[in-house]
Every structure is written in C-alpha cells, then in structure tokens.
Amino acid sequence: MLLPTARGPLSAGVIAALLDVGQNPPPPAVDDPEGADFQLALWIALEDGFAPEPNEHPEVLRWRAELSRHWTAALRGMTTPAVRAAGGDTASPARIGDHLISLVRTGHTALHSFIETKATAAQIGELLTARSLTAVERVPTVAVAAHNTMRVMSNADTATAAGHRAASAALSLLSERKLAAGLHRLGLPHPAPQEVREAAEERWTRELALCRDHLSAHPARTQDLLHAAAAAVEVEARLCRHLLRCWTQATPVLGPQRPVAVTVIGGERVLTPPTKLGTP
C-alpha cells in the first residue's frame, strides 16, 4: 500500500514512526488541526492498511491517540455554537430526534440540488473520488478531514459513535436521492430512487433508535452525542461548500498526481510510482 508524500512535520513524523526510521520523538505541537499536514498525519495514523498489526507499531498508536485527541477537541470547539442553537444546552434524551434533525438542517444543501440538476459527469466523479479517498494525495483537505472525523468518532465511546452515525444517516436522507437523480439525468448507472429512499429511511430509523436506547440508559451523555452529530454535519458542510465553490469558479477539485511515493511491502521500504492512487 502506498504511503503519501509528507506535507509537513506531523505527517513526516507519522511516516517515520510507521517505517521505524531512527529515533521517534513525541508528536510536535499542533498549530493548525484543520490544515493539510495535520489531516494527512491523522489519516495515515488511522489507516489500518499501513499497520495491519498495530501492537507492532507502538509509536504509531501513540501518534494515533495524540492526533485523535487534538482533532476531537477541535471538533468540540467548532460544533459548540451549532449544538447550542439546536437546544443542546438543555437537550432532553426523549427529544433526541428533534435535536438531531435541527442540527442536520443547519448543513449545506445547495450542493445536493446542484448535483441533481446541473452537475456534469466529471463533477460527480470528483465528488465520489473526494468521498471515497481513493486518491488521498489529490483530494482536498476538507475531504480528508471528513473521513478522519468518521474514523475518530467511530473509535470513540458509544454515545459519540452513535451520534455521528445518526447524523450521517440523516444526511444521507438529503443527499443520496439527489445523487441518484443526478446520475439518472446524465444517463449513468444508478439505483432506483425508491430503493435509495427506503434504504436511507431504514438506516435513519435504526440509528435513531440506537441513540434513544443508549441515552435512556445514559442520559448524561446527551451532549457528547449531539457534539458528535454536529461534527458530522459540520465537516460535510465544509466539503460541500468547497466542492460547490470549485465548480462555480471553474477551479480544480483534485490536485496533481504526485510523482513518487513510499511503499510498505512486508516491512520493506521501496520507492514506487503511485499508480495505485487512482484517477478521478
């Protein structure tokens, strides 16, 4: 599996720890958790494909824990206004569905309408590439941050994981149907709209029930659940704004292909052209 090129001291440090290159100093201070270097470092630390046996890479685990802590704190700070606006300061576990819907409504929906009615096939391809991270070296930092948020929230406690999953399910109710409509408009393969809607509704109903069940037993975790949900909405909104801005201003969404990357094969280090990173 190809390792991306470092973008600064944080991502270089994680790569050095992963490859066991000399002494591994502690992670340096984090100045910009939303920046490209931090997000790439966190992505590498979280990616199981680089360290299939985590216990054999204790330094990577240390980086993973430290960077995850920083990103969780940053997300908490950026979601506090949204949680407060959704009634989170006095949130009731019995009304968690209302609070979640209120949070999701603050998200960015203009992109979904654009996908449904105006997006080209190339733009939809860029959207899918950004969401899947099949070309991590080329996708915008906000796309890496959205993926990292999902991983960090999923690895956290039950309330946090449940909140993020529920918000993601609610967002799918808004986006998946319009994506299918956009694909249909362009004559591209797509699932039936009825199937898309039913699957999204079933997922939302299931995740909401899990949130209610958890909070009925742990009502004190309501705030944590809402902050995780707000994090899902916020990073998705940032990605949507970035994509729509690029498309309306006719600027590239994906960066250029990097010429060389480091590959880890059975513990050996070799230089390989990054053909596996894919193209949009």
JSON list of C-alpha atoms in Angstrom, two decimals, residues 4 14 17 26 40 55 63 75 113 129 179 188 201 213 217 227 265 270 278:
[
{"chain": "A", "resi": 4, "resn": "PRO", "atom": "CA", "xyz": [1.51, 9.58, 0.58]},
{"chain": "A", "resi": 14, "resn": "VAL", "atom": "CA", "xyz": [3.91, 9.57, 11.47]},
{"chain": "A", "resi": 17, "resn": "ALA", "atom": "CA", "xyz": [7.20, 6.12, 13.14]},
{"chain": "A", "resi": 26, "resn": "PRO", "atom": "CA", "xyz": [6.99, 12.77, 20.54]},
{"chain": "A", "resi": 40, "resn": "LEU", "atom": "CA", "xyz": [-2.78, 13.79, 6.41]},
{"chain": "A", "resi": 55, "resn": "ASN", "atom": "CA", "xyz": [0.69, -3.66, 18.50]},
{"chain": "A", "resi": 63, "resn": "TRP", "atom": "CA", "xyz": [0.54, 9.28, 17.26]},
{"chain": "A", "resi": 75, "resn": "LEU", "atom": "CA", "xyz": [-14.36, 19.43, 16.64]},
{"chain": "A", "resi": 113, "resn": "SER", "atom": "CA", "xyz": [-29.52, 20.46, -5.56]},
{"chain": "A", "resi": 129, "resn": "THR", "atom": "CA", "xyz": [-13.41, 10.48, -5.52]},
{"chain": "A", "resi": 179, "resn": "LEU", "atom": "CA", "xyz": [-27.29, 11.93, -6.27]},
{"chain": "A", "resi": 188, "resn": "LEU", "atom": "CA", "xyz": [-25.31, 6.94, -15.76]},
{"chain": "A", "resi": 201, "resn": "GLU", "atom": "CA", "xyz": [-35.04, 5.90, 5.85]},
{"chain": "A", "resi": 213, "resn": "ASP", "atom": "CA", "xyz": [-31.76, 3.32, 23.66]},
{"chain": "A", "resi": 217, "resn": "ALA", "atom": "CA", "xyz": [-29.59, 4.31, 29.99]},
{"chain": "A", "resi": 227, "resn": "HIS", "atom": "CA", "xyz": [-21.50, 17.18, 19.52]},
{"chain": "A", "resi": 265, "resn": "ILE", "atom": "CA", "xyz": [5.66, -4.17, 1.43]},
{"chain": "A", "resi": 270, "resn": "VAL", "atom": "CA", "xyz": [10.87, 0.88, -1.68]},
{"chain": "A", "resi": 278, "resn": "GLY", "atom": "CA", "xyz": [-6.08, 6.05, -8.99]}
]
